[in-house]
Short mmCIF file of C-alpha atoms and ligand atoms in Angstrom, two decimals:
data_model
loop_
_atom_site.label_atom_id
_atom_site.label_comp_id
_atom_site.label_asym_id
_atom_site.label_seq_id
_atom_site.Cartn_x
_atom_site.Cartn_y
_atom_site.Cartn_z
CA UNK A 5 -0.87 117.67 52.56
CA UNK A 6 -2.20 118.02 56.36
CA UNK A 7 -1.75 121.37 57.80
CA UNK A 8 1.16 119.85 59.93
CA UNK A 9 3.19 120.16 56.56
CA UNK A 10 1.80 124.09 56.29
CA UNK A 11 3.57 124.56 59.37
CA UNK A 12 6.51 123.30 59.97
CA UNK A 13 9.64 124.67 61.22
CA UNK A 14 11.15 125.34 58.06
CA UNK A 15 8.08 127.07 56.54
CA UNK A 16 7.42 128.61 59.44
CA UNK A 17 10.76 130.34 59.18
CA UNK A 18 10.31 131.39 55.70
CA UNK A 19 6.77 132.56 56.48
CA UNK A 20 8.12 134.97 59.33
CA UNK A 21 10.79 136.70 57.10
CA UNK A 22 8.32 137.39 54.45
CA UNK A 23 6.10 138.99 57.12
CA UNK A 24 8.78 140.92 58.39
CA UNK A 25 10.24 142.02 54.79
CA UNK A 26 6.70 142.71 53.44
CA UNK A 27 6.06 144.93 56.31
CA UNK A 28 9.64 146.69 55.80
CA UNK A 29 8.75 147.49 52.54
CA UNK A 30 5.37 149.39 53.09
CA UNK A 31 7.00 151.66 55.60
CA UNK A 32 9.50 152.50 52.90
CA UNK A 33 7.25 153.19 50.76
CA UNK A 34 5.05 155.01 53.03
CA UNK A 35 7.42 156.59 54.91
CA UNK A 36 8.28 158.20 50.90
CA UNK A 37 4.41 158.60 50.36
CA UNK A 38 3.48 160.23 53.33
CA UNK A 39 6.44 162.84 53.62
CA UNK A 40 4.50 165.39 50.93
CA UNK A 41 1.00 166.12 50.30
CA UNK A 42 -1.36 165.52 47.52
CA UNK A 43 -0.91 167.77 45.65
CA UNK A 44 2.72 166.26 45.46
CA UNK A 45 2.07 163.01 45.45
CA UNK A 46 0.41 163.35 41.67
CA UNK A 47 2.74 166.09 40.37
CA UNK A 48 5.49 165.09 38.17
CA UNK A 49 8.53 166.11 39.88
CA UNK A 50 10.73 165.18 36.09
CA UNK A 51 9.78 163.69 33.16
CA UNK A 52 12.24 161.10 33.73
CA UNK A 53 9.98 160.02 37.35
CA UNK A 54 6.05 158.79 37.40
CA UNK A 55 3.97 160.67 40.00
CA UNK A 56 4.87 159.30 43.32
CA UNK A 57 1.05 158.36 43.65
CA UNK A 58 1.80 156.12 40.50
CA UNK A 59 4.25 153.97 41.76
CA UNK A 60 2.47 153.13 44.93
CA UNK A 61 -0.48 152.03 42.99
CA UNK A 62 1.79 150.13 40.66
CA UNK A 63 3.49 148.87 43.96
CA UNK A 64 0.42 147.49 45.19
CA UNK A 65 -0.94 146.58 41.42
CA UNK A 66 2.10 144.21 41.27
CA UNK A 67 1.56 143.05 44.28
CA UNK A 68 -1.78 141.53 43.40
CA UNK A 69 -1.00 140.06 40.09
CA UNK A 70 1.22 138.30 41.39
CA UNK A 71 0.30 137.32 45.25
CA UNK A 72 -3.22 137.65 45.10
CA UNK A 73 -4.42 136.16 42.07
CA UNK A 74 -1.45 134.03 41.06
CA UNK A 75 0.00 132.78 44.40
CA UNK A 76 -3.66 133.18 45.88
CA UNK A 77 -5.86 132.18 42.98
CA UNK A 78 -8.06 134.71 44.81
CA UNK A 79 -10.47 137.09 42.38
CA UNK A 80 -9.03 139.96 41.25
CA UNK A 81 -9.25 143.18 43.50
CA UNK A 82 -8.87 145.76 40.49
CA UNK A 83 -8.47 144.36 37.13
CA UNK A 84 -9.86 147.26 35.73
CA UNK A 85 -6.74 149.05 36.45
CA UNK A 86 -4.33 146.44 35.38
CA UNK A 87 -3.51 149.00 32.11
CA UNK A 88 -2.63 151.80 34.05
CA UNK A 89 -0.11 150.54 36.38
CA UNK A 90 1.52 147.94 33.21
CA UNK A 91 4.97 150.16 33.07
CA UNK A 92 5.39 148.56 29.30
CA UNK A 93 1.62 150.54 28.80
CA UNK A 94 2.64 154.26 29.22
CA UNK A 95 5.54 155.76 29.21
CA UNK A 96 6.93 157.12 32.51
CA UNK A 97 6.64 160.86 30.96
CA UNK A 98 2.42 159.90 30.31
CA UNK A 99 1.77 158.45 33.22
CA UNK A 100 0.59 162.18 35.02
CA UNK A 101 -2.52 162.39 32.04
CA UNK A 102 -3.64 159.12 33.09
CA UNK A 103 -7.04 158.52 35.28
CA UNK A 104 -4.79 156.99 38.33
CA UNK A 105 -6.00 156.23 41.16
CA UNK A 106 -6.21 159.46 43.89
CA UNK A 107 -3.98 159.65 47.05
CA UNK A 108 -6.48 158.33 49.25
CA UNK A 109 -7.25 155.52 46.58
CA UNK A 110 -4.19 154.31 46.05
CA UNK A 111 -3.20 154.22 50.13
CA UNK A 112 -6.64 152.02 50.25
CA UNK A 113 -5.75 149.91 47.56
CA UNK A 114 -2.27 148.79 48.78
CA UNK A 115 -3.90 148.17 51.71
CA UNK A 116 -6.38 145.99 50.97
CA UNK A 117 -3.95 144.24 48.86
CA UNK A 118 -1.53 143.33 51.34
CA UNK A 119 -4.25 142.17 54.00
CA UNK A 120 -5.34 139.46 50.82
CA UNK A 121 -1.60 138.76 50.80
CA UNK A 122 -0.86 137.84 54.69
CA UNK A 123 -3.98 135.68 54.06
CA UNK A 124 -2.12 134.10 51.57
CA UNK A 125 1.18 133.67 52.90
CA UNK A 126 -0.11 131.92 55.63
CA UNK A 127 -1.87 129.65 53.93
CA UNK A 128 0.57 129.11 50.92
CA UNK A 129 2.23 125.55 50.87
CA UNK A 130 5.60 127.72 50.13
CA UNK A 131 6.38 124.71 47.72
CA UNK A 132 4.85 122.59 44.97
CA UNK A 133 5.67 125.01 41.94
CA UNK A 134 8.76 126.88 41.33
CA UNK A 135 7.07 130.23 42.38
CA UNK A 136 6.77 128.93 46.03
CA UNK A 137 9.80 127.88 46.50
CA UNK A 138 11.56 129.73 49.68
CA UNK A 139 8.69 131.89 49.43
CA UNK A 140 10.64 133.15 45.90
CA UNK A 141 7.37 135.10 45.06
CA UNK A 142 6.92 136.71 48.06
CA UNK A 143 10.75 137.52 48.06
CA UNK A 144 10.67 139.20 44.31
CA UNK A 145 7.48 140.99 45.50
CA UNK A 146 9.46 142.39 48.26
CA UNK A 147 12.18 143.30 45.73
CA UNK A 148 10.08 145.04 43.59
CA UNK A 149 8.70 147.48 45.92
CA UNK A 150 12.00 148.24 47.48
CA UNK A 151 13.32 149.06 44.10
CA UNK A 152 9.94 151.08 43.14
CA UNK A 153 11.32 152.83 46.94
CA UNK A 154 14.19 153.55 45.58
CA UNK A 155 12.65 154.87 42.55
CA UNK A 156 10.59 157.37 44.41
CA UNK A 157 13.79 158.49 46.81
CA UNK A 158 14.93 159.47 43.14
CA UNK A 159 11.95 161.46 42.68
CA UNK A 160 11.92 163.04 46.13
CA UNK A 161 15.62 163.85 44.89
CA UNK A 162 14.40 166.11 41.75
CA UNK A 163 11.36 167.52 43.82
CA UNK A 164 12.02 171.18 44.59
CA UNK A 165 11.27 172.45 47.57
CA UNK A 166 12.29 172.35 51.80
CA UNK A 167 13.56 169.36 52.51
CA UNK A 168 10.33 166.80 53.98
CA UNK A 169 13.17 163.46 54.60
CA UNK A 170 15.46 163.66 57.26
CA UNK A 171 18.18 160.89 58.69
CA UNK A 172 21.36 160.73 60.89
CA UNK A 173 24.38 161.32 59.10
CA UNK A 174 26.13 157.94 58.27
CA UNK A 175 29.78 157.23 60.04
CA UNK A 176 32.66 158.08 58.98
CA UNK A 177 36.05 156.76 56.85
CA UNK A 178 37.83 154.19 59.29
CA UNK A 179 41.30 155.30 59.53
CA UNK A 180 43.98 153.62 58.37
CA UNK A 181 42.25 154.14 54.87
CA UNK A 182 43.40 151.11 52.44
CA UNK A 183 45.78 151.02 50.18
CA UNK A 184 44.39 152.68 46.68
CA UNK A 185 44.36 149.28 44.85
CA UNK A 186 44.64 145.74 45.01
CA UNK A 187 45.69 143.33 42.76
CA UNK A 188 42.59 140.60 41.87
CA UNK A 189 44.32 137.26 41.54
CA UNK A 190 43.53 136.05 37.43
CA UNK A 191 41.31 132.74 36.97
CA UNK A 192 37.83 131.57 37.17
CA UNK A 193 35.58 132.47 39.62
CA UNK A 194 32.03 132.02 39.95
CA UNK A 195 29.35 134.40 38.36
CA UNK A 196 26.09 134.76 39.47
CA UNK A 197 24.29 132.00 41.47
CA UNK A 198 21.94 128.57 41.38
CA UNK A 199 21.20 128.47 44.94
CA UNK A 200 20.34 131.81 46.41
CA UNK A 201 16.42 131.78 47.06
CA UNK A 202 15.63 135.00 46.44
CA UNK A 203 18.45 135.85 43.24
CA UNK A 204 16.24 137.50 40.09
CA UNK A 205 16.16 135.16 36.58
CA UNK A 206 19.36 137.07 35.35
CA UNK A 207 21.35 136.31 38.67
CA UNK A 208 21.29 132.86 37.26
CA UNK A 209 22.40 130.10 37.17
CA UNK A 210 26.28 130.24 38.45
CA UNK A 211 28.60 130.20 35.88
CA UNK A 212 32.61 129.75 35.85
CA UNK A 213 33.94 132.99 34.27
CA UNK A 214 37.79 133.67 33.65
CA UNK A 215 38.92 136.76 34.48
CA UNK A 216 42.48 138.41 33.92
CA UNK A 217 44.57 139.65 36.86
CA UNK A 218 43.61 143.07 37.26
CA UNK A 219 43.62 146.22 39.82
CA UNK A 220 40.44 147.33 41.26
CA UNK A 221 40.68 150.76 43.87
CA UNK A 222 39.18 149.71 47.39
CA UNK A 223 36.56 152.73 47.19
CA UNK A 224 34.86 154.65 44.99
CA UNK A 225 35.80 157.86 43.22
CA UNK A 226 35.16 160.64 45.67
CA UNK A 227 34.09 164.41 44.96
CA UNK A 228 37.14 165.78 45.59
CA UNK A 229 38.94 164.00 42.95
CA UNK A 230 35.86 164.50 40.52
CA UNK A 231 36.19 167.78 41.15
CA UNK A 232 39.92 167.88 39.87
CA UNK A 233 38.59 166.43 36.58
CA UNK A 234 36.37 169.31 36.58
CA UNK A 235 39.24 171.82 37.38
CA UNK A 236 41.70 169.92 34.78
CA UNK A 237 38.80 171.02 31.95
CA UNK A 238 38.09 167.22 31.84
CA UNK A 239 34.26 168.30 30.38
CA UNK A 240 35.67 170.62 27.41
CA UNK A 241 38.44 168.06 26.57
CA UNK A 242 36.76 165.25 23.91
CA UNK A 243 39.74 163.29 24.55
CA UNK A 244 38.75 161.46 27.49
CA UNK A 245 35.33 160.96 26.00
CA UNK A 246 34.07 157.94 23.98
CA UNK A 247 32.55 159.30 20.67
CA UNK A 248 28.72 158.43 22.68
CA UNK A 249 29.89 160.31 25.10
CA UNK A 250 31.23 163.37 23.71
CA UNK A 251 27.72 163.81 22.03
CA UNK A 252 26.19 163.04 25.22
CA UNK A 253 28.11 165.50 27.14
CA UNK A 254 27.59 168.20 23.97
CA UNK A 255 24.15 167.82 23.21
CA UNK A 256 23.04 167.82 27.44
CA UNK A 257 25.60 170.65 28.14
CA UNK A 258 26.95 168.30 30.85
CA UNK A 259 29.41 170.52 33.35
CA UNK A 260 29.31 168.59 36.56
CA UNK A 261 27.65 165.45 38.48
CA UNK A 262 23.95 166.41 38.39
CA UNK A 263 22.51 168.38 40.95
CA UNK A 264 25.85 170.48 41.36
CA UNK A 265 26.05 174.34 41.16
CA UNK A 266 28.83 176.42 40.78
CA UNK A 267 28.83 179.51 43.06
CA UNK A 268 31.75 182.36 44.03
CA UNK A 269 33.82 180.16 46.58
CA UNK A 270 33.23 176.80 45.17
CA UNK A 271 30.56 174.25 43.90
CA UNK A 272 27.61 173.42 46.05
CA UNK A 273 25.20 170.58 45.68
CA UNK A 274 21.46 170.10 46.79
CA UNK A 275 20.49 166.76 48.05
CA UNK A 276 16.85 166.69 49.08
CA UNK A 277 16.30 170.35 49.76
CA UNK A 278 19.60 170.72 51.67
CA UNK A 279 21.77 173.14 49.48
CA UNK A 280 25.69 172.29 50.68
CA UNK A 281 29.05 172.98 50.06
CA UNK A 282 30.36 169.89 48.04
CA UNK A 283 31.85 167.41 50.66
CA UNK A 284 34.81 166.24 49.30
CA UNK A 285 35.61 163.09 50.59
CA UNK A 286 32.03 162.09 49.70
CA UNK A 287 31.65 159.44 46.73
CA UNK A 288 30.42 161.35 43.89
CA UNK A 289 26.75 160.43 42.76
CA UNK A 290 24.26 161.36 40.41
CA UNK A 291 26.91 160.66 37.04
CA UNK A 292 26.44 158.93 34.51
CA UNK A 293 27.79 156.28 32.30
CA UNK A 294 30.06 158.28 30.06
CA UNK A 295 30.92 160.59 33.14
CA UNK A 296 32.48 157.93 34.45
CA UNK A 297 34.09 156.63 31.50
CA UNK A 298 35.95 160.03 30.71
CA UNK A 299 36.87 160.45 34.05
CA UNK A 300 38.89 157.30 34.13
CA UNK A 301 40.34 157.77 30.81
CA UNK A 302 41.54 161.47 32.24
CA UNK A 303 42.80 159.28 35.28
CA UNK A 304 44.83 156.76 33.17
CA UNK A 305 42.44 154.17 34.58
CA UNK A 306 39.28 152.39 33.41
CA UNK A 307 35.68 151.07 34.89
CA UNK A 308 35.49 147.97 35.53
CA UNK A 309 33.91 145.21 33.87
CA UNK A 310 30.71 143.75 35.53
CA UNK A 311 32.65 140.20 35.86
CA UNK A 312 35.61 142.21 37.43
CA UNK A 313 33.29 144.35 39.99
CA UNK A 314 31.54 140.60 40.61
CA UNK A 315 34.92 139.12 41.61
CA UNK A 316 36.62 141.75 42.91
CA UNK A 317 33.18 141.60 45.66
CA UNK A 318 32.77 137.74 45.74
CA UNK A 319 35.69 135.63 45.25
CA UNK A 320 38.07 134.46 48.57
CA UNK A 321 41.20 133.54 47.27
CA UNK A 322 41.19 131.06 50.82
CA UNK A 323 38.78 129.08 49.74
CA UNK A 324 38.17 129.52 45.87
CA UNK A 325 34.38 130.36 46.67
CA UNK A 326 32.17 133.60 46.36
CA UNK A 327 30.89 135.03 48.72
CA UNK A 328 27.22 136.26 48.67
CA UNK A 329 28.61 139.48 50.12
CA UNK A 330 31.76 141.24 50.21
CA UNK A 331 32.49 140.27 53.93
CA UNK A 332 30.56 136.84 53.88
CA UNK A 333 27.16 135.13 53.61
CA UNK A 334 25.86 136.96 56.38
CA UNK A 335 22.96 139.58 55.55
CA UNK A 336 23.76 142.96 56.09
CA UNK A 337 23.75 144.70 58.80
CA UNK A 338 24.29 148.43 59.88
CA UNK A 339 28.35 147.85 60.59
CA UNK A 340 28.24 146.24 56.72
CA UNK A 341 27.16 148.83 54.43
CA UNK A 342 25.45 151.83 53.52
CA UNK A 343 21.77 150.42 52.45
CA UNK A 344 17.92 151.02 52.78
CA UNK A 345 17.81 154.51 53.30
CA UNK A 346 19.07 154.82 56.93
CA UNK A 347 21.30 157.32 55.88
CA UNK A 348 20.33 159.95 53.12
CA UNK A 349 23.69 160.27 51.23
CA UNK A 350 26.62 157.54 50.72
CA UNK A 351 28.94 157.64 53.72
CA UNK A 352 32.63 159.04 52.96
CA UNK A 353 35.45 156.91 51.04
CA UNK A 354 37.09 154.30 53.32
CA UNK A 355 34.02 153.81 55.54
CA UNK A 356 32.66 150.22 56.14
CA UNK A 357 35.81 148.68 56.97
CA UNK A 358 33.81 146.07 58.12
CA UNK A 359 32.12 145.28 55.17
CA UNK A 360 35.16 145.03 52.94
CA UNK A 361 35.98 142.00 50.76
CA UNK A 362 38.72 139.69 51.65
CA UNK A 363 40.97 141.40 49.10
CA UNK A 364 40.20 145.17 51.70
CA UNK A 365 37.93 146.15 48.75
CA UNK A 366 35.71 148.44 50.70
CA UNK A 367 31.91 150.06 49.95
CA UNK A 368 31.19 147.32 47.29
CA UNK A 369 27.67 147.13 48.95
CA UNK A 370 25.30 150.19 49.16
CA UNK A 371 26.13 154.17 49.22
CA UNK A 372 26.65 154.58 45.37
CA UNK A 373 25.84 152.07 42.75
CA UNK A 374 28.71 151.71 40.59
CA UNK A 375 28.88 151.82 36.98
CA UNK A 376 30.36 148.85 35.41
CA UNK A 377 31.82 148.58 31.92
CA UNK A 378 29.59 146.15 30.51
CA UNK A 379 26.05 145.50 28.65
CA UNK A 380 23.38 143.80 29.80
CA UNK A 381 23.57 140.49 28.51
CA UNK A 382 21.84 137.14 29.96
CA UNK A 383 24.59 134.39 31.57
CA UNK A 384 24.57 130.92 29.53
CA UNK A 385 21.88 128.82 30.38
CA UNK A 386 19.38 131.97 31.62
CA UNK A 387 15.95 131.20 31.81
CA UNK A 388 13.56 133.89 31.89
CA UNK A 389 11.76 133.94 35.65
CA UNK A 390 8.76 134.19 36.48
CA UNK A 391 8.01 136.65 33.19
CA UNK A 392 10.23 138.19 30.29
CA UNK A 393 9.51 141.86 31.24
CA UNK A 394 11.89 141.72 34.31
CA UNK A 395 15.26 141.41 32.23
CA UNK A 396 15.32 139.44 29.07
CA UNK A 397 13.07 142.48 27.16
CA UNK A 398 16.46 144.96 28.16
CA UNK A 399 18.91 142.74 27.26
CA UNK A 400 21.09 143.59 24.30
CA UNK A 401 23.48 146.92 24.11
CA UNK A 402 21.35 149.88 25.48
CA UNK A 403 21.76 149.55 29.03
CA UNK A 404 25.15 149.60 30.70
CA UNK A 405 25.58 147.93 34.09
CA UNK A 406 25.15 149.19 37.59
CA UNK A 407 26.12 147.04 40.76
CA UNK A 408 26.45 146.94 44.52
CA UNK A 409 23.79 149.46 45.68
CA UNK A 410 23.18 152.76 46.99
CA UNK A 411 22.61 154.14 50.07
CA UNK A 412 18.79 154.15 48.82
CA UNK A 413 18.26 150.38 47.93
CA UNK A 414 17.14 147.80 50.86
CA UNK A 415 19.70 144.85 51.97
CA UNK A 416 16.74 142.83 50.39
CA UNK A 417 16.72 143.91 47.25
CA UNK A 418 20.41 143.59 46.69
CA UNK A 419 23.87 141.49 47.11
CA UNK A 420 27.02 140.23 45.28
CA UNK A 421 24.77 138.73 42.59
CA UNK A 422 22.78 141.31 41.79
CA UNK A 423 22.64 143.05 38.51
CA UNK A 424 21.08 146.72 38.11
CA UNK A 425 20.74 148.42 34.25
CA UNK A 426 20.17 151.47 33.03
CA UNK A 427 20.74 154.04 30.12
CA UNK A 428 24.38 155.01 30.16
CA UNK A 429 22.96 158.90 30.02
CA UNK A 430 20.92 158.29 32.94
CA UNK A 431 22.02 160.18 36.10
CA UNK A 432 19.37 161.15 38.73
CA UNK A 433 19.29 157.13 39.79
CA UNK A 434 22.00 156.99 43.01
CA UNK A 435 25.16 156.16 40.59
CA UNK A 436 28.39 156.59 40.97
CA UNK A 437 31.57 154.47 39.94
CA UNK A 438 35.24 153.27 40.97
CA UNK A 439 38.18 152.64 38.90
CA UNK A 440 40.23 149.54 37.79
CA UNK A 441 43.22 148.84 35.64
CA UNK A 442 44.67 146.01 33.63
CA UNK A 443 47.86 144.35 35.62
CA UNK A 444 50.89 144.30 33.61
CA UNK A 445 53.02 141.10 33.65
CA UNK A 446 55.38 142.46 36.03
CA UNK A 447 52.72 143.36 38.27
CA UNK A 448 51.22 140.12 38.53
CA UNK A 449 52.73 137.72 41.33
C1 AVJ B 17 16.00 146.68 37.92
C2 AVJ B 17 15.88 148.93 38.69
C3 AVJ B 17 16.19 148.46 36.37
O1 AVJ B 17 13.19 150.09 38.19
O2 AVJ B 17 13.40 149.86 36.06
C4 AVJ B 17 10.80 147.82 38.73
C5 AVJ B 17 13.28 147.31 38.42
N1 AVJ B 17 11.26 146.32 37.25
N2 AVJ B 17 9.67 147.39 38.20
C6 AVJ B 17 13.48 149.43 37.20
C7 AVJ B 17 11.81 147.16 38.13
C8 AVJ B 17 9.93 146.48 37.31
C9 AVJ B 17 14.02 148.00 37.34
N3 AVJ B 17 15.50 148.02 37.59
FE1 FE B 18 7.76 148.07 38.70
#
């Protein structure tokens, strides 16, 4: 190879949006780092959430297994800490007794990291093994620390104390709001993709998956009619619970969407240190699984499945293709969708009319992720990619599916494709959920 091959156009192209989305990233994740001080930077904020300083030392320890060493086959800049930072090592709950890097360490070590790294992207062939490809490690590095700043907006979420984050409020609904529902044309559609460069092992490959003619609402569920769940006694009515559920909701005490508070003239919520009247034509967040669940069964609805949400936010009934996003192939951009923490709460139902789906399906992408009624399960013909511990270890029936994004997750570390997990009890992640319905014959055209 001469260096006329390291540098040519198309390289060069992939090079430069690496740079730019590696240097996105850090100011996330600094941005998050540098709002508090030490002291809470190494406190644990919940047991469900590592110290903050954790995950930017695991940020930056991920980073250089992967880009340094592997990509690089540089030396090792802290192998000694390799144990600490493993996630699969210590639970997240542990991870405060450990000897973890300080503040001051940690900023140093990400930093010295990532100068090995633009060292290495620019000399990187960007091709010759699969991990190269389009700059694929690069990209999933990129991914990982915009999920880990996603993680830590979480955390900043169950921190007490004044609010330290501040952004403009995002716009509003566009007027005339959609119809409720649409009707989601039955057939095969493709699932999941073989082509997009930076799409995670169980993105892949595309697969033809039949799905039923079915409704699908064009937003999410919003507060206000959460809260008429709430005022209908949907929480002390087993009923719309599954049996998981019901135990759930018993055993937690569950009343309301996390983060809710009931006062004399209504319920208020706190969102980063901001106690506020509950805004009702907000999407409702911070649910979980069986939260949902029961509130579409009290609705005479049901959540969708993840094949459903996936076509209801890909498929163009013009052309027969899907779409990498709701509204096209284009990345996002501000007009789009609610994403990468530009706003600090999900924007109100029947905003983003520019981002909707061909079908008017609206806030698919970003300000809540949306609960889907599926497990986590691999597509035929998944191959785990680059290493197991990314999906294949969770796969199997204890995660339910989450997709789309939230306002706290980048446009880079999400799109049509991509598939989110997590406990179906788990609630301080950015989730909320919209409903869907079987079509009856009659219904169907
Ligand atoms: C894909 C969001 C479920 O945060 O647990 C971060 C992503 N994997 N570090 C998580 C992940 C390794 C993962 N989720
Ligand atoms: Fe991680």
């Amino acid at each position: 190879m001469t260096s006329t091959d390291l540098h040519d156009p198309g390289r060069e192209a992939v090079r430069a949006r690496v740079a730019a989305a590696l240097t996105r990233s850090r100011a996330r994740s600094t941005a998050l780092t540098d709002a508090v001080d030490d002291d809470d930077l190494v406190r644990q904020h919940s047991k469900l959430m590592s110290p903050l300083v954790w995950d930017l030392a695991h940020i930056g320890n991920q980073e250089e297994l992967w880009l340094v060493r592997d990509v690089g086959g540089r030396e090792p800049v802290r192998e000694d800490i390799d144990n600490l930072y493993d996630a699969f090592q210590h639970s997240r709950a542990s991870r405060p007794g450990l000897p973890l890097l300080s503040p001051a360490e940690a900023r140093g070590y990400v930093r010295q990291v990532r100068e090995k790294v633009f060292d290495v992207l620019d000399r990187s062939p960007l091709e010759g093994r699969r991990l190269l490809q389009d700059g694929f490690a690069f990209g999933m590095i990129v991914q990982h620390e915009q999920q880990h700043a996603e993680t830590m907006l979480a955390t900043h979420q169950l921190r007490l104390g004044a609010p330290v984050l501040h952004a403009p409020e995002p716009p509003r609904a566009v007027v005339p709001l959609p119809e409720r529902e649409v009707l989601v044309p039955g057939g095969e559609f493709t699932m999941g993709t073989s082509t997009d460069p930076w799409a995670l092992d169980n993105e892949r490959p595309a697969v033809g998956v039949h799905v039923d003619a079915f409704f699908i609402d064009t937003v999410p569920v919003s507060n206000g009619e959460y809260l008429a769940f709430l005022d209908a006694g949907g929480y002390d009515d087993e009923r719309w619970w599954s049996a998981a559920g019901w135990a759930h909701r018993q055993k937690a005490g569950l009343v309301a969407p996390r983060f809710w508070e009931r006062a004399e003239d209504g319920w208020y919520r706190t969102r980063f240190g901001v106690r506020e009247p509950v805004p009702v034509d907000e999407p409702v967040v911070h649910v979980c699984f069986h939260e949902a669940q029961a509130y579409a069964a009290w609705a005479g609805k049901r959540l969708p499945t993840e094949p459903e949400w996936e076509k209801a936010a890909r498929f163009d009934p013009a052309t027969g293709r899907s779409r990498r996003f709701p509204w096209g192939d284009e990345e996002p951009t501000a007009e789009h969708a609610n994403l990468g923490q530009r706003h600090l709460r999900p924007a109100p139902v029947g905003a983003y009319a520019a981002g909707a789906s061909p079908l008017g399906v609206r806030q698919l992408m970003g300000d809540v992720w949306e609960w889907c009624d599926s497990d986590f399960h691999p597509y035929p013909g998944f191959a785990a990619f680059p290493y197991r511990e990314y999906s294949e270890v969770f796969f199997g029936g204890d995660y339910k599916m989450l997709r789309g994004g939230s306002f706290g997750t980048d446009a880079d570390a999400v799109r049509g494709t991509f598939r989110n997990w997590d406990h179906p009890i788990r609630r301080q992640i950015f989730s909320g959920f919209r409903l869907a319905r079987d079509a009856a014959p009659h219904e169907v055209r």
